[in-house]
């Protein structure tokens, strides 16, 4: 009886042993995701090249946007424009930006970030060159609007950088991109001070188009986003890209096979308003709109303050002829002096002044708290701008405002790129960029029209909007500091090596 009882026990134990030996075979095939690969490969030479080339898109965008501030006094005189006509130029540029930003974001999530970035640069360079031949004010407005359509696609450069950078480096490398925007702003102001007085504003536009054309050639050295490729099922291309980056960085790939969800539904507007992201999306839109309103408001206000001496309610400049003082014409025909260009350069340098502090705030305080603090300070400095002060005091206030609004912009750029998953990241950036252009479209009428009638009223409006943005930033439901980039659920595929 004892032997009969032991036999089944031996058989059961053998079966368990055979089942146990089968389990390791199933576990032998290791898998990794693009996120795993990016973190394993780490930061290296590829990312430096990526930072320089994709960062340079900021140079081109800054030159195209700041061009309006330095050209406004010239076209105001040449075509005898009123205030609202000068403001309309900027508004139509951002209208083009707003309309095409959503479209480019939608297309980038469907067909790739790299393709849309290249198309947008070709588009922008072409119409920017055509602007220099504009025969009339109407043609100038239309062509600059088309330039705005092209510039809206430049945000794909930031998305490509974000999707290739390891998590711990995003909070440091992305704020450093502000250096390129600063370089573009300083370059266009410096060029304007030399080119406009000598050979005219048309040649300024032609020269300003050169960096964009050069950058188009450099794009061939940057691959399509591996996260995008793998989300569309093109796993071989994603793997080839990651292996190339690993070789360039002299690093190793993770062990196993690349496995990632195929996202069949990509770039859907409804996903941005899904229950998980609804509140985040709405608050991000408010913040983007307010930051853009304040940013372009202070840029254009700086030009107006210098061009027409609006500080402390002083009278417009007058032109002295034959010993008599002629009254200022409705077109306010006054060109920038060398000292005006110097003031614009000093205030523009302010855009990078807070960059070290902003990086520390983003990485230690988090994106939300850092943004709410800088937005609150922006509101305060807008009100301080009303204080009657010397020329040095005005430059100081403009310097701090430019530093603060630049910090706001780079923080919300980082947050938006991090908070959305791969399937809707480009669309999230596109819709946010589009909504923010509403603020940019309104800003010229506040800075160039309302400010002439009520200086304090315009400043209070700018300040109030910044306070609303500070509250929205503080109450954002998701903090992205140290958070891996998200991927929507889908069907997992494997590429067997």
Coordinates of C-alpha atoms in Angstrom, one line a residue:
X1 CA 0.0 0.0 0.0
X2 CA 2.9 2.3 0.8
X3 CA 4.5 1.6 -2.6
X4 CA 1.2 2.3 -4.4
X5 CA 1.0 5.7 -2.7
X6 CA 4.5 6.8 -3.6
X7 CA 4.2 6.0 -7.4
X8 CA 1.6 8.7 -8.1
X9 CA 3.6 11.2 -6.1
X10 CA 6.7 10.5 -8.2
X11 CA 4.7 10.9 -11.4
X12 CA 3.2 14.2 -10.3
X13 CA 6.6 15.6 -9.3
X14 CA 8.0 14.7 -12.7
X15 CA 5.1 16.5 -14.4
X16 CA 5.7 19.5 -12.3
X17 CA 9.4 19.3 -13.2
X18 CA 8.7 19.1 -16.9
X19 CA 6.3 22.1 -16.7
X20 CA 8.9 24.0 -14.8
X21 CA 11.5 23.4 -17.5
X22 CA 9.2 24.8 -20.2
X23 CA 8.7 28.2 -18.4
X24 CA 12.3 29.5 -18.9
X25 CA 11.9 28.9 -22.6
X26 CA 9.0 31.3 -22.7
X27 CA 11.0 33.9 -20.8
X28 CA 14.1 33.7 -22.9
X29 CA 12.7 36.1 -25.5
X30 CA 13.3 39.5 -23.9
X31 CA 11.6 42.7 -25.2
X32 CA 12.2 46.4 -24.8
X33 CA 10.4 49.6 -25.8
X34 CA 11.7 52.7 -27.5
X35 CA 11.7 54.4 -24.1
X36 CA 13.9 51.6 -22.7
X37 CA 16.3 52.0 -25.7
X38 CA 16.5 55.8 -25.3
X39 CA 17.3 55.5 -21.6
X40 CA 19.8 52.7 -22.1
X41 CA 21.6 54.4 -25.0
X42 CA 21.9 57.6 -23.0
X43 CA 23.1 61.1 -24.0
X44 CA 25.9 61.4 -26.5
X45 CA 27.1 62.8 -29.8
X46 CA 23.9 62.2 -31.6
X47 CA 22.0 64.3 -29.1
X48 CA 24.5 67.2 -29.5
X49 CA 23.9 67.2 -33.3
X50 CA 20.2 66.9 -32.7
X51 CA 20.3 69.9 -30.3
X52 CA 22.3 72.0 -32.7
X53 CA 20.2 71.3 -35.9
X54 CA 16.7 71.1 -34.4
X55 CA 17.5 74.0 -32.0
X56 CA 18.4 76.1 -35.0
X57 CA 14.8 76.0 -36.1
X58 CA 14.3 78.5 -33.3
X59 CA 16.8 80.9 -35.0
X60 CA 14.7 80.9 -38.2
X61 CA 11.4 81.2 -36.4
X62 CA 12.7 84.1 -34.2
X63 CA 14.0 86.0 -37.3
X64 CA 10.7 85.6 -39.1
X65 CA 8.6 86.8 -36.1
X66 CA 11.0 89.6 -34.9
X67 CA 11.2 90.8 -38.5
X68 CA 7.8 92.4 -38.0
X69 CA 8.9 94.5 -35.1
X70 CA 11.9 96.0 -36.9
X71 CA 10.2 96.5 -40.3
X72 CA 7.0 98.1 -38.9
X73 CA 8.3 101.7 -38.8
X74 CA 9.6 101.4 -42.4
X75 CA 6.4 100.1 -44.0
X76 CA 4.4 102.5 -41.8
X77 CA 6.1 105.4 -43.6
X78 CA 6.4 103.8 -47.1
X79 CA 2.7 103.0 -47.4
X80 CA 1.4 105.7 -45.0
X81 CA -0.2 103.2 -42.7
X82 CA -2.4 103.9 -39.7
X83 CA -1.9 102.1 -36.4
X84 CA -4.6 99.4 -37.1
X85 CA -3.0 98.6 -40.5
X86 CA 0.4 98.0 -38.9
X87 CA -1.2 95.8 -36.2
X88 CA -3.1 93.9 -38.9
X89 CA 0.2 92.7 -40.5
X90 CA 1.2 90.9 -37.3
X91 CA -2.4 89.6 -36.7
X92 CA -2.6 88.0 -40.2
X93 CA 0.8 86.3 -39.7
X94 CA -0.5 84.7 -36.6
X95 CA -3.8 83.9 -38.2
X96 CA -1.9 81.9 -40.8
X97 CA 0.0 80.3 -38.0
X98 CA -3.2 79.4 -36.1
X99 CA -4.9 77.8 -39.1
X100 CA -2.0 75.7 -40.3
X101 CA -0.7 74.7 -36.8
X102 CA -3.6 72.3 -36.2
X103 CA -3.2 70.9 -39.7
X104 CA 0.5 70.4 -39.4
X105 CA 0.1 68.7 -36.0
X106 CA -2.6 66.4 -37.4
X107 CA -0.4 65.5 -40.4
X108 CA 2.7 65.0 -38.3
X109 CA 1.0 62.4 -36.1
X110 CA -0.2 60.6 -39.2
X111 CA 2.8 60.9 -41.7
X112 CA 5.8 61.8 -39.5
X113 CA 7.4 64.7 -37.7
X114 CA 10.4 65.0 -40.1
X115 CA 8.4 65.2 -43.3
X116 CA 6.2 68.0 -41.9
X117 CA 9.2 69.9 -40.6
X118 CA 10.8 69.8 -44.0
X119 CA 7.6 70.9 -45.8
X120 CA 7.1 73.8 -43.4
X121 CA 10.6 75.1 -43.9
X122 CA 10.4 74.9 -47.7
X123 CA 7.0 76.7 -47.5
X124 CA 8.3 79.4 -45.2
X125 CA 11.5 80.1 -47.1
X126 CA 9.6 80.4 -50.4
X127 CA 7.0 82.9 -49.2
X128 CA 9.5 84.8 -47.2
X129 CA 11.5 85.5 -50.3
X130 CA 8.3 86.5 -52.2
X131 CA 7.5 89.0 -49.5
X132 CA 10.6 91.0 -50.4
X133 CA 9.0 91.7 -53.8
X134 CA 5.6 92.7 -52.4
X135 CA 4.3 95.6 -54.6
X136 CA 1.7 96.9 -52.1
X137 CA 0.5 96.7 -48.5
X138 CA -2.2 94.1 -49.4
X139 CA 0.4 91.8 -51.0
X140 CA 2.7 92.2 -48.1
X141 CA 0.0 91.2 -45.6
X142 CA -1.0 88.1 -47.7
X143 CA 2.5 86.9 -48.2
X144 CA 3.5 87.3 -44.5
X145 CA 0.3 85.4 -43.6
X146 CA 1.6 82.5 -45.8
X147 CA 5.0 82.8 -44.0
X148 CA 3.1 82.3 -40.8
X149 CA 1.6 79.1 -42.1
X150 CA 5.1 77.7 -42.7
X151 CA 6.5 78.8 -39.4
X152 CA 3.8 76.9 -37.6
X153 CA 5.4 73.6 -38.6
X154 CA 8.7 74.5 -36.9
X155 CA 7.3 73.1 -33.6
X156 CA 8.0 69.6 -35.0
X157 CA 11.7 70.2 -34.3
X158 CA 11.0 70.4 -30.6
X159 CA 8.9 67.3 -30.7
X160 CA 11.7 65.3 -32.4
X161 CA 14.2 66.6 -29.8
X162 CA 11.8 65.6 -27.0
X163 CA 11.2 62.1 -28.3
X164 CA 14.9 61.3 -28.6
X165 CA 16.1 62.8 -25.3
X166 CA 16.5 60.6 -22.2
X167 CA 14.1 61.7 -19.4
X168 CA 16.7 63.2 -17.0
X169 CA 18.1 65.4 -19.8
X170 CA 14.8 66.9 -21.1
X171 CA 14.6 69.4 -18.2
X172 CA 18.0 70.8 -19.0
X173 CA 18.4 70.5 -22.8
X174 CA 15.0 71.8 -23.8
X175 CA 15.3 75.1 -21.9
X176 CA 18.8 75.6 -23.5
X177 CA 16.9 75.8 -26.8
X178 CA 16.1 79.4 -25.8
X179 CA 19.6 80.3 -26.8
X180 CA 18.7 79.7 -30.4
X181 CA 15.6 81.9 -30.2
X182 CA 17.8 84.6 -28.6
X183 CA 20.4 84.2 -31.4
X184 CA 17.7 84.6 -34.1
X185 CA 16.3 87.7 -32.4
X186 CA 19.6 89.4 -32.0
X187 CA 20.6 88.5 -35.5
X188 CA 17.6 90.1 -37.1
X189 CA 17.9 93.3 -35.0
X190 CA 21.6 93.5 -35.8
X191 CA 20.9 93.0 -39.5
X192 CA 18.1 95.6 -39.4
X193 CA 20.4 98.2 -37.9
X194 CA 22.8 97.8 -40.8
X195 CA 20.7 96.7 -43.8
X196 CA 17.5 98.8 -43.5
X197 CA 19.3 102.3 -43.4
X198 CA 21.6 101.3 -46.3
X199 CA 19.8 99.1 -48.8
X200 CA 16.3 98.9 -47.4
X201 CA 13.8 96.5 -45.7
X202 CA 13.3 94.3 -48.8
X203 CA 17.0 93.2 -48.7
X204 CA 16.6 92.6 -45.0
X205 CA 13.9 90.0 -45.7
X206 CA 16.0 88.3 -48.4
X207 CA 19.1 88.1 -46.1
X208 CA 16.9 86.8 -43.3
X209 CA 15.7 83.9 -45.5
X210 CA 19.2 82.5 -45.8
X211 CA 19.4 80.6 -42.5
X212 CA 16.2 78.7 -43.2
X213 CA 17.5 77.6 -46.6
X214 CA 20.8 76.3 -45.1
X215 CA 18.9 74.5 -42.3
X216 CA 16.8 72.6 -44.9
X217 CA 20.1 70.9 -46.1
X218 CA 21.1 70.0 -42.5
X219 CA 17.8 68.1 -41.9
X220 CA 19.1 65.1 -43.8
X221 CA 21.4 64.3 -40.8
X222 CA 18.4 63.9 -38.4
X223 CA 16.2 60.8 -38.7
X224 CA 12.5 60.4 -38.3
X225 CA 11.3 59.9 -34.7
X226 CA 11.8 56.3 -33.6
X227 CA 8.7 56.7 -31.4
X228 CA 6.6 57.7 -34.4
X229 CA 7.9 54.9 -36.6
X230 CA 7.2 52.2 -34.1
X231 CA 3.8 53.6 -33.4
X232 CA 2.9 53.1 -37.1
X233 CA 4.2 49.6 -37.2
X234 CA 7.5 50.5 -39.0
X235 CA 9.5 48.7 -36.3
X236 CA 12.5 48.0 -38.6
X237 CA 13.0 51.7 -39.3
X238 CA 12.7 52.5 -35.6
X239 CA 15.2 49.8 -34.7
X240 CA 17.6 50.9 -37.4
X241 CA 17.4 54.5 -36.1
X242 CA 18.1 53.4 -32.5
X243 CA 21.0 51.2 -33.5
X244 CA 22.5 54.1 -35.5
X245 CA 22.2 56.4 -32.5
X246 CA 23.8 53.7 -30.2
X247 CA 26.8 53.5 -32.6
X248 CA 27.1 57.2 -32.9
X249 CA 27.0 57.5 -29.1
X250 CA 29.3 54.5 -28.7
X251 CA 26.7 52.9 -26.5
X252 CA 24.9 49.6 -26.3
X253 CA 21.3 48.7 -27.2
X254 CA 19.1 46.9 -24.7
X255 CA 19.0 43.1 -24.9
X256 CA 16.0 41.5 -26.6
X257 CA 13.6 42.5 -29.4
X258 CA 11.8 45.8 -29.9
X259 CA 8.2 45.6 -28.9
X260 CA 5.8 48.5 -28.9
X261 CA 2.1 49.1 -29.4
X262 CA 0.9 49.8 -32.9
X263 CA -1.3 52.9 -32.6
X264 CA -4.0 52.5 -35.2
X265 CA -5.8 55.6 -34.1
X266 CA -3.4 58.5 -34.2
X267 CA -3.8 62.2 -34.3
X268 CA -7.5 62.3 -33.2
X269 CA -8.7 65.5 -31.8
X270 CA -11.2 63.6 -29.6
X271 CA -8.2 62.0 -27.7
X272 CA -7.2 65.5 -26.5
X273 CA -10.6 65.9 -24.9
X274 CA -10.8 62.4 -23.4
X275 CA -11.7 62.3 -19.8
X276 CA -8.1 61.7 -18.8
X277 CA -6.8 64.8 -20.5
X278 CA -9.8 67.1 -20.8
X279 CA -9.0 69.4 -17.9
X280 CA -5.2 69.4 -18.7
X281 CA -6.0 70.3 -22.4
X282 CA -8.3 73.1 -21.5
X283 CA -5.9 74.6 -19.0
X284 CA -3.0 74.2 -21.3
X285 CA -4.9 76.1 -24.0
X286 CA -5.6 79.0 -21.6
X287 CA -1.9 79.2 -20.6
X288 CA -0.7 79.1 -24.2
X289 CA -3.1 81.8 -25.2
X290 CA -2.1 84.0 -22.3
X291 CA 1.7 83.5 -22.6
X292 CA 1.6 84.3 -26.3
X293 CA -0.5 87.4 -25.7
X294 CA 2.1 88.6 -23.1
X295 CA 5.1 87.5 -25.1
X296 CA 4.3 89.2 -28.4
X297 CA 2.6 92.0 -26.5
X298 CA 5.9 93.0 -24.9
X299 CA 7.9 92.6 -28.1
X300 CA 5.6 94.9 -30.0
X301 CA 5.2 97.3 -27.1
X302 CA 8.9 97.7 -26.9
X303 CA 9.0 98.8 -30.5
X304 CA 6.1 101.2 -29.9
X305 CA 7.7 102.7 -26.7
X306 CA 10.9 103.4 -28.6
X307 CA 9.2 104.6 -31.8
X308 CA 6.7 107.0 -30.3
X309 CA 7.9 107.7 -26.7
X310 CA 4.7 106.6 -25.0
X311 CA 6.2 106.2 -21.5
X312 CA 4.8 108.5 -18.8
X313 CA 2.3 109.9 -21.3
X314 CA 4.9 111.9 -23.2
X315 CA 4.0 113.4 -26.6
X316 CA 4.8 111.8 -29.9
X317 CA 8.0 112.7 -31.5
X318 CA 7.9 115.6 -33.9
X319 CA 9.9 116.4 -37.0
X320 CA 11.7 119.7 -37.0
X321 CA 11.8 121.5 -40.4
X322 CA 13.0 125.1 -41.2
X323 CA 13.0 126.1 -37.6
X324 CA 9.3 125.1 -37.1
X325 CA 7.9 122.0 -35.4
X326 CA 5.6 120.1 -37.7
X327 CA 2.9 118.1 -36.1
X328 CA 3.3 114.4 -36.2
X329 CA 1.5 112.9 -39.1
X330 CA -1.1 110.1 -38.5
X331 CA 1.3 107.5 -39.9
X332 CA 3.9 108.4 -37.1
X333 CA 6.7 108.4 -39.7
X334 CA 9.7 107.8 -37.5
X335 CA 12.6 105.4 -38.1
X336 CA 14.6 103.6 -35.4
X337 CA 17.8 105.3 -34.4
X338 CA 21.0 103.4 -33.4
X339 CA 20.1 103.9 -29.7
X340 CA 16.7 102.3 -30.3
X341 CA 18.3 99.3 -31.9
X342 CA 20.7 99.1 -28.9
X343 CA 17.8 99.2 -26.5
X344 CA 16.0 96.4 -28.4
X345 CA 19.2 94.3 -28.3
X346 CA 19.7 94.8 -24.5
X347 CA 16.0 93.9 -23.8
X348 CA 16.2 90.9 -26.1
X349 CA 19.3 89.5 -24.3
X350 CA 17.0 89.4 -21.3
X351 CA 15.3 86.3 -22.8
X352 CA 18.2 84.2 -21.6
X353 CA 18.9 86.0 -18.3
X354 CA 16.6 83.7 -16.3
X355 CA 17.4 80.5 -18.2
X356 CA 19.7 79.1 -15.4
X357 CA 17.1 79.8 -12.7
X358 CA 14.3 78.5 -14.9
X359 CA 16.2 75.2 -15.5
X360 CA 16.6 74.8 -11.7
X361 CA 13.0 75.6 -11.1
X362 CA 11.8 73.2 -13.8
X363 CA 13.9 70.3 -12.5
X364 CA 13.5 70.9 -8.7
X365 CA 10.2 72.7 -8.2
X366 CA 8.5 71.0 -11.2
X367 CA 6.9 72.3 -14.3
X368 CA 3.7 73.6 -12.8
X369 CA 5.0 75.5 -9.8
X370 CA 7.9 77.0 -11.8
X371 CA 5.5 78.2 -14.5
X372 CA 3.0 79.7 -12.0
X373 CA 5.9 81.7 -10.3
X374 CA 7.2 83.2 -13.5
X375 CA 3.7 84.0 -14.7
X376 CA 3.0 85.8 -11.5
X377 CA 6.2 87.8 -11.7
X378 CA 5.4 88.7 -15.4
X379 CA 2.1 90.2 -14.2
X380 CA 3.9 92.3 -11.6
X381 CA 6.5 93.7 -14.0
X382 CA 3.8 94.7 -16.6
X383 CA 2.4 97.0 -13.9
X384 CA 5.8 98.3 -12.9
X385 CA 6.3 99.4 -16.6
X386 CA 3.9 102.2 -15.8
X387 CA 6.3 103.8 -13.4
X388 CA 7.8 107.0 -14.8
X389 CA 11.5 106.3 -14.9
X390 CA 14.7 107.1 -16.8
X391 CA 15.8 105.4 -20.1
X392 CA 17.9 103.0 -18.1
X393 CA 14.9 102.1 -15.9
X394 CA 12.8 101.4 -18.9
X395 CA 15.5 99.2 -20.4
X396 CA 15.7 97.4 -17.0
X397 CA 11.9 96.7 -16.9
X398 CA 11.9 95.6 -20.6
X399 CA 14.9 93.3 -19.9
X400 CA 13.1 91.6 -17.0
X401 CA 9.8 91.2 -18.9
X402 CA 11.6 89.6 -21.8
X403 CA 13.4 87.3 -19.4
X404 CA 10.1 86.3 -17.7
X405 CA 8.0 85.8 -20.9
X406 CA 10.7 83.7 -22.4
X407 CA 10.9 81.5 -19.3
X408 CA 7.1 81.1 -19.5
X409 CA 7.2 80.0 -23.1
X410 CA 10.0 77.4 -22.7
X411 CA 8.3 75.9 -19.7
X412 CA 4.9 75.4 -21.4
X413 CA 6.6 74.1 -24.5
X414 CA 8.3 71.4 -22.4
X415 CA 5.2 70.6 -20.4
X416 CA 3.0 70.2 -23.5
X417 CA 5.5 68.0 -25.3
X418 CA 5.8 65.7 -22.2
X419 CA 2.2 65.5 -21.0
X420 CA 0.6 64.0 -24.1
X421 CA 1.2 60.4 -25.4
X422 CA 3.0 59.6 -28.7
X423 CA -0.3 59.2 -30.7
X424 CA -1.4 62.8 -30.0
X425 CA 1.8 64.6 -29.1
X426 CA 2.2 66.5 -32.3
X427 CA -1.6 67.3 -32.4
X428 CA -1.4 68.5 -28.8
X429 CA 1.4 70.8 -29.7
X430 CA -0.3 71.9 -32.9
X431 CA -3.7 72.7 -31.2
X432 CA -1.9 74.5 -28.4
X433 CA 0.2 76.5 -30.8
X434 CA -2.9 77.3 -32.8
X435 CA -4.9 78.5 -29.8
X436 CA -1.9 80.6 -28.5
X437 CA -1.9 82.5 -31.8
X438 CA -5.3 84.0 -30.9
X439 CA -3.4 85.7 -28.1
X440 CA -0.7 86.7 -30.6
X441 CA -3.4 88.0 -33.0
X442 CA -4.9 90.2 -30.3
X443 CA -1.6 91.5 -28.9
X444 CA -0.8 93.9 -31.8
X445 CA -4.1 95.8 -31.2
X446 CA -3.3 96.2 -27.5
X447 CA 0.4 97.1 -28.0
X448 CA 0.0 99.2 -31.1
X449 CA -3.5 100.7 -30.8
X450 CA -4.9 100.6 -27.2
X451 CA -1.5 101.5 -25.7
X452 CA -1.6 104.8 -27.6
X453 CA -5.0 105.6 -26.1
X454 CA -4.6 104.2 -22.6
X455 CA -1.1 103.1 -21.6
X456 CA -2.2 102.0 -18.1
X457 CA -5.3 100.2 -19.5
X458 CA -3.1 98.1 -21.8
X459 CA -0.7 97.2 -19.0
X460 CA -3.5 96.2 -16.7
X461 CA -5.0 94.0 -19.4
X462 CA -1.6 92.2 -20.0
X463 CA -1.1 91.8 -16.2
X464 CA -4.6 90.4 -15.6
X465 CA -4.2 87.7 -18.3
X466 CA -0.8 86.7 -16.7
X467 CA -2.5 86.3 -13.3
X468 CA -5.1 84.0 -14.9
X469 CA -2.3 81.9 -16.5
X470 CA -0.5 81.7 -13.2
X471 CA -3.5 80.2 -11.5
X472 CA -4.1 77.8 -14.4
X473 CA -0.5 76.6 -14.2
X474 CA -0.6 76.0 -10.5
X475 CA -3.8 73.9 -10.7
X476 CA -2.7 71.7 -13.7
X477 CA -3.7 68.1 -12.7
X478 CA -0.5 66.4 -14.1
X479 CA 3.1 67.0 -13.2
X480 CA 5.6 65.8 -15.8
X481 CA 8.8 66.2 -13.9
X482 CA 10.7 62.9 -14.0
X483 CA 7.8 61.2 -15.9
X484 CA 8.5 59.0 -18.9
X485 CA 6.9 59.9 -22.2
X486 CA 3.5 58.1 -22.4
X487 CA 2.4 55.6 -25.1
X488 CA -1.3 54.8 -25.7
X489 CA -2.3 51.2 -25.5
X490 CA -2.5 49.1 -28.7
X491 CA -1.5 45.8 -30.3
X492 CA 2.0 44.8 -29.3
X493 CA 4.3 43.6 -32.1
X494 CA 7.6 41.8 -32.1
X495 CA 10.5 42.0 -34.5
X496 CA 12.5 38.8 -34.1
X497 CA 16.2 39.3 -34.5

